[in-house]
mmCIF file of C-alpha atoms and ligand atoms in Angstrom:
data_model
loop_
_atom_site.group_PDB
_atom_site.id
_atom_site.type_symbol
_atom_site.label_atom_id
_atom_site.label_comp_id
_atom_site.label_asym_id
_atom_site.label_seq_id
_atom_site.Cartn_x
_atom_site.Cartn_y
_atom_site.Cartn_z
ATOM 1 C CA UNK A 76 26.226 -4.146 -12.329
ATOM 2 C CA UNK A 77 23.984 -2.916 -15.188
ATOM 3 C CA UNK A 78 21.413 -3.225 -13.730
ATOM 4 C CA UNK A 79 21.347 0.731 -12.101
ATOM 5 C CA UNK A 80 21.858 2.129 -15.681
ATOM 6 C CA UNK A 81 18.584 1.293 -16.987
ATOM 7 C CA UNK A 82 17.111 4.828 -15.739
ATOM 8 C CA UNK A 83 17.947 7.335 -18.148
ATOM 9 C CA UNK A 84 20.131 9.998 -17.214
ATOM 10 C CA UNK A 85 19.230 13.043 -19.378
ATOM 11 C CA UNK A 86 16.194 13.829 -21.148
ATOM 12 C CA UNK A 87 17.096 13.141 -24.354
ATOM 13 C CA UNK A 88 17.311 9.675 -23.530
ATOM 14 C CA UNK A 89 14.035 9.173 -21.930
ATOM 15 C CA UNK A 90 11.438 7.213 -24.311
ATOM 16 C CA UNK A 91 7.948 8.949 -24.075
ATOM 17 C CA UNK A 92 5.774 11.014 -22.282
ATOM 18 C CA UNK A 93 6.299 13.837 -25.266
ATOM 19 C CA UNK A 94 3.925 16.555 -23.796
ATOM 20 C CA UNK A 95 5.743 16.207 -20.431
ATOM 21 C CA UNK A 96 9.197 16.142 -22.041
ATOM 22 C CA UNK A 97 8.105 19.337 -24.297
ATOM 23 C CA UNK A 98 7.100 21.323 -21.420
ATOM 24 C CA UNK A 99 9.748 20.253 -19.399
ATOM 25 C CA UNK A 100 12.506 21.337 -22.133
ATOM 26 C CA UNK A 101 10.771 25.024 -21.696
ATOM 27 C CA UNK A 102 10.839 24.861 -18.290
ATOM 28 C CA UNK A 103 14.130 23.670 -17.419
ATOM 29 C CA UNK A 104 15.972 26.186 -20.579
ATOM 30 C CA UNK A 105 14.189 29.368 -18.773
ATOM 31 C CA UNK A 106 14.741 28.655 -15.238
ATOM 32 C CA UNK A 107 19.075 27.870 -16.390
ATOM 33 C CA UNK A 108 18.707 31.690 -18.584
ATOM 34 C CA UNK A 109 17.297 33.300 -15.507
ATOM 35 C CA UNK A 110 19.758 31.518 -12.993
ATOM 36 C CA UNK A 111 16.490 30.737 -11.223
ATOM 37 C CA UNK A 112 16.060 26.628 -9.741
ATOM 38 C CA UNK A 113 12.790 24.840 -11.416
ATOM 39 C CA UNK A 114 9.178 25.982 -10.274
ATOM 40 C CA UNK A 115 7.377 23.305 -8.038
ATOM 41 C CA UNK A 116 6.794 20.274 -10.209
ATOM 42 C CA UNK A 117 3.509 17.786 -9.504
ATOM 43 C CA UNK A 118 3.843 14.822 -11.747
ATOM 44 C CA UNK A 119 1.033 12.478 -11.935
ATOM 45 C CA UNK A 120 -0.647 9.305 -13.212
ATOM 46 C CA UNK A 121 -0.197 5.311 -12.120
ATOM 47 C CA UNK A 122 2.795 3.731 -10.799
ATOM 48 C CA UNK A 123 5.995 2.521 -12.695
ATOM 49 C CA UNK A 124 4.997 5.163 -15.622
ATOM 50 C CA UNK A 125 8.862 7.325 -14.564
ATOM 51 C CA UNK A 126 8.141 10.045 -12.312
ATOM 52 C CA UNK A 127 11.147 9.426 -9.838
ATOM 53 C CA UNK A 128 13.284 8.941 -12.900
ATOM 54 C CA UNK A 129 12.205 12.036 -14.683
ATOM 55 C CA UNK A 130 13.026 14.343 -11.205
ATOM 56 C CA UNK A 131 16.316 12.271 -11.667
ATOM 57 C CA UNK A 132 16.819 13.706 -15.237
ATOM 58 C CA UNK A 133 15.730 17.092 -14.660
ATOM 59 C CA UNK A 134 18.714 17.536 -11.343
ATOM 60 C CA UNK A 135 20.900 16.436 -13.704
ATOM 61 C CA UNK A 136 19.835 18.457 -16.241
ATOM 62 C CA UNK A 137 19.961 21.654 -13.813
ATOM 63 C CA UNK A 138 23.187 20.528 -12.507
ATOM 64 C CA UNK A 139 21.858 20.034 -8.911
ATOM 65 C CA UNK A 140 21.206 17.503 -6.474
ATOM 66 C CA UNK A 141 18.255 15.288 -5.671
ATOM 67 C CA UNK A 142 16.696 14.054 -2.295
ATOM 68 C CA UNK A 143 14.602 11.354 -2.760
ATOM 69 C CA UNK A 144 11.806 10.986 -0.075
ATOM 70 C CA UNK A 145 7.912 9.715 0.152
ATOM 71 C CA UNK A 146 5.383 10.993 2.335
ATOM 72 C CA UNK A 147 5.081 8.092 4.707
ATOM 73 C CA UNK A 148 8.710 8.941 5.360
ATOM 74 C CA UNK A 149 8.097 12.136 6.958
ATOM 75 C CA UNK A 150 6.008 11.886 9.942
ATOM 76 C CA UNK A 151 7.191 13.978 12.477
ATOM 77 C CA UNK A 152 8.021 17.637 11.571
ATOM 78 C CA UNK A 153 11.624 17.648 12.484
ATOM 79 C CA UNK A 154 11.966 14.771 9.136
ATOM 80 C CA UNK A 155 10.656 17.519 7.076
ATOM 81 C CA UNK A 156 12.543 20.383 8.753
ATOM 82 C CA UNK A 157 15.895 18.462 8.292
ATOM 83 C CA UNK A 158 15.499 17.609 4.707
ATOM 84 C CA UNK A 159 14.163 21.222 3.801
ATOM 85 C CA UNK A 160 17.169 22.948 5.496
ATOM 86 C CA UNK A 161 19.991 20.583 4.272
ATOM 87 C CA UNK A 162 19.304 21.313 0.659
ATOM 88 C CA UNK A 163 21.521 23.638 -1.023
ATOM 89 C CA UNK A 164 20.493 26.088 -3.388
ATOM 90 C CA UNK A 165 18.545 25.173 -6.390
ATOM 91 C CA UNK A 166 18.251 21.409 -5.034
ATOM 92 C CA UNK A 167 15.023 19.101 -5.912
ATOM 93 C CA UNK A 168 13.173 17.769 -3.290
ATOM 94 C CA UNK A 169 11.505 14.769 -4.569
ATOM 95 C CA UNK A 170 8.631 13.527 -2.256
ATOM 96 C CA UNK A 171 6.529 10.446 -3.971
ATOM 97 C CA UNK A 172 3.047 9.680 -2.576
ATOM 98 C CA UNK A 173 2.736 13.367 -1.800
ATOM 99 C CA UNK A 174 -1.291 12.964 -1.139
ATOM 100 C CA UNK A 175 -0.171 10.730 1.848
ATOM 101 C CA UNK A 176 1.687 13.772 4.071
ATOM 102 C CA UNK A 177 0.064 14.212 7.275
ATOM 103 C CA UNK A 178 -1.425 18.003 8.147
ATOM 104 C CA UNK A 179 1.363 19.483 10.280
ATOM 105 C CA UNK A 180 3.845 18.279 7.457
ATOM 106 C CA UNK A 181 1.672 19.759 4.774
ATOM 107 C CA UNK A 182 1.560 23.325 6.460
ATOM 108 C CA UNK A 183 5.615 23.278 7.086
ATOM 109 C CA UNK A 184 5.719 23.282 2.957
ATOM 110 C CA UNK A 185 3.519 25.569 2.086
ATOM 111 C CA UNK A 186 5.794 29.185 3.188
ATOM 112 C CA UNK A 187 8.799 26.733 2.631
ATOM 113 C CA UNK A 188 7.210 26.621 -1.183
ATOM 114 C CA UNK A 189 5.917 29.759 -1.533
ATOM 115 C CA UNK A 190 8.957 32.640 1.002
ATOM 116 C CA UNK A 191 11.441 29.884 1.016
ATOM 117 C CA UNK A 192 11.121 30.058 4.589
ATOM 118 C CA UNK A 193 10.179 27.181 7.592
ATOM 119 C CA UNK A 194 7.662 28.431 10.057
ATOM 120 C CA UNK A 195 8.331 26.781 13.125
ATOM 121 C CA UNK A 196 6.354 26.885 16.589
ATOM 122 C CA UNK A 197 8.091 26.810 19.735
ATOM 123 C CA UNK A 198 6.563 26.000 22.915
ATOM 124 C CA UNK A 199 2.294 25.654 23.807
ATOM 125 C CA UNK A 200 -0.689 27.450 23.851
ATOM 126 C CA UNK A 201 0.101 31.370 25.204
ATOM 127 C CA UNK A 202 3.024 31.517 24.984
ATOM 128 C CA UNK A 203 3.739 29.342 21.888
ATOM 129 C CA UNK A 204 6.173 32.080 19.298
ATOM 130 C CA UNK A 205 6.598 31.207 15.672
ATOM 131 C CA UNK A 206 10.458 31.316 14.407
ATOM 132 C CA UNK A 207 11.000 31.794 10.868
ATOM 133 C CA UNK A 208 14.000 30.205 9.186
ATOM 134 C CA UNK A 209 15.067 30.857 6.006
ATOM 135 C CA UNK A 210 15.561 28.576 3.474
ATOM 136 C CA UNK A 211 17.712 28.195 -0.114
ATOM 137 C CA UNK A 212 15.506 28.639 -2.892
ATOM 138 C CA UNK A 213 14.742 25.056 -3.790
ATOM 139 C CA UNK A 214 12.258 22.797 -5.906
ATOM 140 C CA UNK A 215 10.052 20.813 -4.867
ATOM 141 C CA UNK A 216 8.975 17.968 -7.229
ATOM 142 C CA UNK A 217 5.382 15.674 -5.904
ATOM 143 C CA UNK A 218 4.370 12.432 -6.939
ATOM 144 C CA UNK A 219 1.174 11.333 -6.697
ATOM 145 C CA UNK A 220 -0.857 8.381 -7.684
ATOM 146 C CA UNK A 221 -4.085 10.343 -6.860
ATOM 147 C CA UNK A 222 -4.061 13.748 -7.234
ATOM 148 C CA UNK A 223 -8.024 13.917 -5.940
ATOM 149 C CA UNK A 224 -6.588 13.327 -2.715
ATOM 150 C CA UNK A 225 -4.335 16.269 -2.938
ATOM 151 C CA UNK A 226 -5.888 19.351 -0.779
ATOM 152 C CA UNK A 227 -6.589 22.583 -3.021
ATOM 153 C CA UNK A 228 -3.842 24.579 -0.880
ATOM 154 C CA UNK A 229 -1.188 22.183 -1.575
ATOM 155 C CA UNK A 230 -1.582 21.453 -5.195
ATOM 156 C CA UNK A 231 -1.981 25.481 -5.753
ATOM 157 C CA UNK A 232 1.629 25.664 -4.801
ATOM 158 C CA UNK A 233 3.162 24.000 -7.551
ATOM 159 C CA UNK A 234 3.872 26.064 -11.002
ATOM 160 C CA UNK A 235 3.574 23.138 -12.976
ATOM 161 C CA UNK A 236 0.913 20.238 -12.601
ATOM 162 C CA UNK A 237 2.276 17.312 -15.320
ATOM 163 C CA UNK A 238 0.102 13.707 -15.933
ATOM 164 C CA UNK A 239 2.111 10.913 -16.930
ATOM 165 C CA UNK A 240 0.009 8.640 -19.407
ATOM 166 C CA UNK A 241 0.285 4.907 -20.098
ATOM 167 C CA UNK A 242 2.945 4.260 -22.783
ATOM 168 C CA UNK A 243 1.957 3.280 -26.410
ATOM 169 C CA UNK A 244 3.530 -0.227 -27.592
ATOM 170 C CA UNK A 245 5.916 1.612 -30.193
ATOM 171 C CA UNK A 246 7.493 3.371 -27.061
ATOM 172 C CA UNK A 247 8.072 0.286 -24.515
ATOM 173 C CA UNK A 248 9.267 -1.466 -27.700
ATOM 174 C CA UNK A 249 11.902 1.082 -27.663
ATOM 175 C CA UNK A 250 12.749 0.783 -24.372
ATOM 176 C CA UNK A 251 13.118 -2.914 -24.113
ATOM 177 C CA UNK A 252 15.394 -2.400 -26.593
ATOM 178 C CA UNK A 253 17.251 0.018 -24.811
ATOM 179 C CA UNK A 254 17.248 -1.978 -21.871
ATOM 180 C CA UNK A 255 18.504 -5.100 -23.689
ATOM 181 C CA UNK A 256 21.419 -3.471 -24.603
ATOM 182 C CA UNK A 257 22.127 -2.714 -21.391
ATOM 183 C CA UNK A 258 21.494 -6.079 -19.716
ATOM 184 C CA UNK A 259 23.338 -7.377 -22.848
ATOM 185 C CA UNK A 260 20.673 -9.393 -24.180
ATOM 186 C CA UNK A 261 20.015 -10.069 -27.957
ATOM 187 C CA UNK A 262 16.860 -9.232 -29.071
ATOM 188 C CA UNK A 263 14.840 -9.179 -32.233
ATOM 189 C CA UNK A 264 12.233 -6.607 -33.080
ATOM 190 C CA UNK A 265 9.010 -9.130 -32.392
ATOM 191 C CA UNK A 266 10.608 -10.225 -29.164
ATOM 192 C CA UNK A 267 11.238 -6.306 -28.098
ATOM 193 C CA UNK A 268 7.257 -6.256 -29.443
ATOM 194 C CA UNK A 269 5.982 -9.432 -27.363
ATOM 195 C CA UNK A 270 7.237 -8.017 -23.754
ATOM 196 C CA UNK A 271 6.266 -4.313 -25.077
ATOM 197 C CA UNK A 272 2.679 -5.520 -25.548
ATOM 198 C CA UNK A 273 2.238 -7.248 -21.969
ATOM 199 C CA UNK A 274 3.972 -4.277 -20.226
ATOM 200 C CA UNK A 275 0.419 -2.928 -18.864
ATOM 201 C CA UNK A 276 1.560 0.408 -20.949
ATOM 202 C CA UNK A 277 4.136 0.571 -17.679
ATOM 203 C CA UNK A 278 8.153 0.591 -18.427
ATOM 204 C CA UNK A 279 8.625 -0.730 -15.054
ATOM 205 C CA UNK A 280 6.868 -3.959 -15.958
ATOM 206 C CA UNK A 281 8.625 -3.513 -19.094
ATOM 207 C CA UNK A 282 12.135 -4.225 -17.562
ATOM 208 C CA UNK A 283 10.560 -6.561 -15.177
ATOM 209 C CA UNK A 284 9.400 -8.510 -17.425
ATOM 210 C CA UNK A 285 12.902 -8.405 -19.657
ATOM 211 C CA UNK A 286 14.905 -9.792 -16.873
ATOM 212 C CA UNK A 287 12.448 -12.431 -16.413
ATOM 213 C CA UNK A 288 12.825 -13.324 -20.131
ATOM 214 C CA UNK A 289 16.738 -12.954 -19.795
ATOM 215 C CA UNK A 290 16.363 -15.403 -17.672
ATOM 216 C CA UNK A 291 14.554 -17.827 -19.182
ATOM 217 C CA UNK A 292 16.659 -17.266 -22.143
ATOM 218 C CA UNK A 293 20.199 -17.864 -20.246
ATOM 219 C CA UNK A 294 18.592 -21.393 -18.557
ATOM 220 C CA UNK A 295 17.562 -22.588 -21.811
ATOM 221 C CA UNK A 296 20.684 -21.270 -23.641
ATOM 222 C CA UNK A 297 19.229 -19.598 -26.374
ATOM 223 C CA UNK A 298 21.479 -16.541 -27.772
ATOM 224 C CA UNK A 299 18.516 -14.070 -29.179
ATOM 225 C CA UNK A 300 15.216 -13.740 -27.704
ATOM 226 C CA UNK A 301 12.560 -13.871 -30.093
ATOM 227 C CA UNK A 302 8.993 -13.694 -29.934
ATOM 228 C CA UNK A 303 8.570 -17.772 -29.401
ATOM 229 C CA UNK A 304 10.967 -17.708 -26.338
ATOM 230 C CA UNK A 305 9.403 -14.551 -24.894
ATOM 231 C CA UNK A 306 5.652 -15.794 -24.875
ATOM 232 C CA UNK A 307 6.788 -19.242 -23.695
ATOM 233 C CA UNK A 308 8.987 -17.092 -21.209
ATOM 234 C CA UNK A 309 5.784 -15.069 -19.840
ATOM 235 C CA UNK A 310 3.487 -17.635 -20.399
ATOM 236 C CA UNK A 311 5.439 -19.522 -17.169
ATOM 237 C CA UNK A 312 5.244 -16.602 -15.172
ATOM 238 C CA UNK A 313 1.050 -16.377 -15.984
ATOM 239 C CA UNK A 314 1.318 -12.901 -17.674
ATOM 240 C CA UNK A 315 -0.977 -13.085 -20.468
ATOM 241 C CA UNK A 316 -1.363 -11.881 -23.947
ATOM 242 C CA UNK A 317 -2.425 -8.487 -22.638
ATOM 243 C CA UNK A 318 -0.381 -8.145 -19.851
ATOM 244 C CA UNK A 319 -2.574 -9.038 -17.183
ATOM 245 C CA UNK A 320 -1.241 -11.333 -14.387
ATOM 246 C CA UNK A 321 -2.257 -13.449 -11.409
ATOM 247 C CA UNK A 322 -3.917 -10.541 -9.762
ATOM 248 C CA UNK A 323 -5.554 -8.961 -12.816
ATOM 249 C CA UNK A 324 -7.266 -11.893 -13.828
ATOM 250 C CA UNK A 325 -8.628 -12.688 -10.391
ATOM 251 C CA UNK A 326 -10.245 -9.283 -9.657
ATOM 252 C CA UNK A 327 -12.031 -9.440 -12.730
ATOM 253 C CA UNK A 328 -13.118 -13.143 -12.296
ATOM 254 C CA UNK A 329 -14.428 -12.007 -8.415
ATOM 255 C CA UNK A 330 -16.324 -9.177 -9.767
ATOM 256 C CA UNK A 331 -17.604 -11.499 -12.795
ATOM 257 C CA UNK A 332 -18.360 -14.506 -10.669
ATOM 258 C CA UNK A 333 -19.500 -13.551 -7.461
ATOM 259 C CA UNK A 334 -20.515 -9.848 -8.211
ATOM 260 C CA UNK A 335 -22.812 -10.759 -10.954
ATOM 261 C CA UNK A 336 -20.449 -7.981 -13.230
ATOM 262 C CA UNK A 337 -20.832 -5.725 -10.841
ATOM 263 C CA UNK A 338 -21.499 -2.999 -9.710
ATOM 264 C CA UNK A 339 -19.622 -3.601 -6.719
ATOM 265 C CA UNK A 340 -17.490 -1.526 -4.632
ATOM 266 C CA UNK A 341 -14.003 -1.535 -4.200
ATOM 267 C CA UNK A 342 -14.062 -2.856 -0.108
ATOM 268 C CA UNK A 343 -15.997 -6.399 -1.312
ATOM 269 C CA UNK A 344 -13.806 -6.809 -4.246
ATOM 270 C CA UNK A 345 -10.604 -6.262 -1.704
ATOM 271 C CA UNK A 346 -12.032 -8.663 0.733
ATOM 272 C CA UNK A 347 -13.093 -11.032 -2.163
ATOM 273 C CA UNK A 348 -9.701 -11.254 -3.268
ATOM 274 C CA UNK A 349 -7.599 -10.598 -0.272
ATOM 275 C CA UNK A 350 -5.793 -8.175 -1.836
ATOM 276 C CA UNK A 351 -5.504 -4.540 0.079
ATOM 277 C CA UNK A 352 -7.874 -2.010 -1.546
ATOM 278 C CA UNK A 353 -5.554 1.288 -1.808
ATOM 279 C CA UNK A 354 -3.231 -1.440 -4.309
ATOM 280 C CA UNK A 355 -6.191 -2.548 -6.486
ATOM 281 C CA UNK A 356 -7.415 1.237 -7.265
ATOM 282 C CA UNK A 357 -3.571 2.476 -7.143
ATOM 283 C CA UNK A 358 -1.994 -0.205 -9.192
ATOM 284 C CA UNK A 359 -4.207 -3.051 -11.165
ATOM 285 C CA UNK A 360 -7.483 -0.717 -11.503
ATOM 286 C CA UNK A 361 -5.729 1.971 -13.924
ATOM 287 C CA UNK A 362 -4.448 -0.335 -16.495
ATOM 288 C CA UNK A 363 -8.065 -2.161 -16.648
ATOM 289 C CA UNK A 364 -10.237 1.172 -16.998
ATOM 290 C CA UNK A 365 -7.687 1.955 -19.435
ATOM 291 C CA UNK A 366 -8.014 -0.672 -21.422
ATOM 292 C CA UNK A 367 -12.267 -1.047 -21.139
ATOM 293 C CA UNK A 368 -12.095 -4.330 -18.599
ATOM 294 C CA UNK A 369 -13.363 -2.454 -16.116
ATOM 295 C CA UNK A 370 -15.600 0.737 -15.730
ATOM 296 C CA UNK A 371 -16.585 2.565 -12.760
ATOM 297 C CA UNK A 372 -20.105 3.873 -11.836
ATOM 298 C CA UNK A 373 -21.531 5.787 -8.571
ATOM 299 C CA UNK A 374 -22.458 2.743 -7.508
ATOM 300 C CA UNK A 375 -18.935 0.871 -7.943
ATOM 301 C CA UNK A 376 -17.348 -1.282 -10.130
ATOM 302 C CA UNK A 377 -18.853 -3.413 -13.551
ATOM 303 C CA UNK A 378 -16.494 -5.706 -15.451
ATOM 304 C CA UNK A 379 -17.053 -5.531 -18.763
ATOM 305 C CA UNK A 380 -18.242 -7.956 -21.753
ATOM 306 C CA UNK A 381 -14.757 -7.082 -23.310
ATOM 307 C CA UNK A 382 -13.211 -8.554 -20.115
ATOM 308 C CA UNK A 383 -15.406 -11.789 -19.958
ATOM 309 C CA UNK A 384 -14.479 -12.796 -23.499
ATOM 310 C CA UNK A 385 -10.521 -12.569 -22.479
ATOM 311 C CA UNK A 386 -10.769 -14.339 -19.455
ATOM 312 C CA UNK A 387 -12.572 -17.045 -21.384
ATOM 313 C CA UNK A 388 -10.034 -16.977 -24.064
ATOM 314 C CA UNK A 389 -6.732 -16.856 -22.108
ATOM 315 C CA UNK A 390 -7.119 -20.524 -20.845
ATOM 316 C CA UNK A 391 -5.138 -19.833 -18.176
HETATM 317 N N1 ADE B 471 13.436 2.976 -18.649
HETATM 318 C C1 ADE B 471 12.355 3.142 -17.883
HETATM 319 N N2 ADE B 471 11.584 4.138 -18.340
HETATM 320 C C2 ADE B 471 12.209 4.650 -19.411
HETATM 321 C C3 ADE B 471 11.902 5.699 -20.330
HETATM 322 N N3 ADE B 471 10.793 6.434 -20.219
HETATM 323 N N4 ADE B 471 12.773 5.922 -21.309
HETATM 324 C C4 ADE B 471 13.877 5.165 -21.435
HETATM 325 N N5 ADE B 471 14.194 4.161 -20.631
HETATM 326 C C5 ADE B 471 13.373 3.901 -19.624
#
């Protein structure tokens, strides 16, 4: 029931992410004096870290509507054509994984972006004709978990080019909190600090992990979380100290154990482990450069001293 209020709804309730929010709070007070809708928008940075929540915040904000897409989502033109020409004016277009859009997609946005107008070609070869439709002025709003895989053309389109950085522990404290509240759960302020510091610096793990302690707490009836129930609560589910899970721990043990350290390149280490490449440079890697475990080289990866001694010291 609560469960869908845990996004914020306006961007005075959104924890974090200060520079964003401060250029944001420009943006979005010009474009309403002007009567103009948002400039393109490309937010980006690792997963969980509140880019679909923050295009979310800024159509409500504007007063407008959002359509929520991703990339793989759009495959053949007429998916694009239909969104583009059903939004009304001043609308967000929200399309996560944007690096992932195929080429014919890709060219559709571009005089959509810049004229507000859909190219389309009708027919083959000679006699092919381009139509142009017009479109309402619109923003577009890209996600991206790798914007090095973005072509030049594409990301030259947007007005604004935003990076969403891991959150500090004072600022996923804050939002457990806010999230307890909502889920109803009593919480004291070294609980709130316990799930804050094995979030991975992500608020999505952050509420993951809160429900996970909710639960714990509910089965073993205890009325306020505190920072004994919450470590014994992660503890079960093998999400150490730092954060690190399952998955974490074994890519560094493969490229520590059967790597020699490294460095070894990502395709061994996904094969190693079993676990698909594009997730362990999308989604674990980030969080483990971040925090030293890992470092990359031209010649691939190298765990780090740093991460030997906390494999050796979790005992898990
Ligand atoms: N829930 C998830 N991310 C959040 C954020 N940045 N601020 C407040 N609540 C959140």
């Amino acid at each position: 029931q609560n469960e869908d209020k845990i996004r914020p709804e306006k961007l005075a309730d959104y924890i974090g992410q200060k520079d964003l929010k401060g250029v944001l709070t420009i943006a979005i007070a010009a474009a309403k004096q002007r009567q103009d809708p948002l400039d393109h928008i490309l937010l980006y940075g690792p997963p969980g870290l509140g880019k679909t929540t923050m295009s979310l915040i800024l159509a409500a904000e504007m007063g407008v509507n959002c359509k929520i897409t991703a990339a793989p989502a759009l495959e053949r033109p007429r998916d694009i054509i239909g969104l583009l020409v059903s939004l009304q004016e001043g609308d967000i277009l929200f399309i996560d994984e944007i690096h992932r859009l195929n080429r014919v997609t890709e060219e559709l946005l571009y005089p959509a972006m810049e004229d507000k107008r859909l190219d389309i070609t009708i027919g083959k070869g000679q006699s092919a004709k381009i139509r142009s439709i017009p479109l309402k002025p619109f923003t577009l709003i890209g996600a991206t978990t790798k914007i090095g895989a973005l072509t030049s053309p594409l990301r030259d389109r947007f007005g604004l080019i935003q990076r969403l950085q891991f959150y500090q522990i004072d600022e996923l404290t804050e939002i457990v909190k806010r999230s307890a509240q909502i889920f109803d759960v009593t919480i004291d302020q070294k609980g709130a600090q316990e799930i804050a510091r094995r979030s991975r610096g992500t608020p999505r793990i952050t509420n993951r992990l809160l429900r996970r302690v909710r639960d714990f707490a509910q089965v073993k009836g205890c009325k306020t979380v505190d920072q004994t129930l919450a470590c014994e609560a992660l503890d079960l589910h093998n999400v150490d100290r730092l954060g690190l899970d399952w998955t974490d721990r074994l890519v560094l043990s493969t490229i520590i154990e059967q790597f020699n350290g490294g460095p070894v390149g990502l395709d061994a280490i996904a094969s190693a482990t079993g676990e698909d490449a594009k997730t362990i440079e999308e989604v674990y890697e980030p969080y483990l450069l971040q925090i030293g475990f890992i470092n990359r080289t031209h010649r691939g990866r190298i765990a780090t001293e740093k991460a030997q001694e906390h494999l050796l010291n979790v005992g898990f």
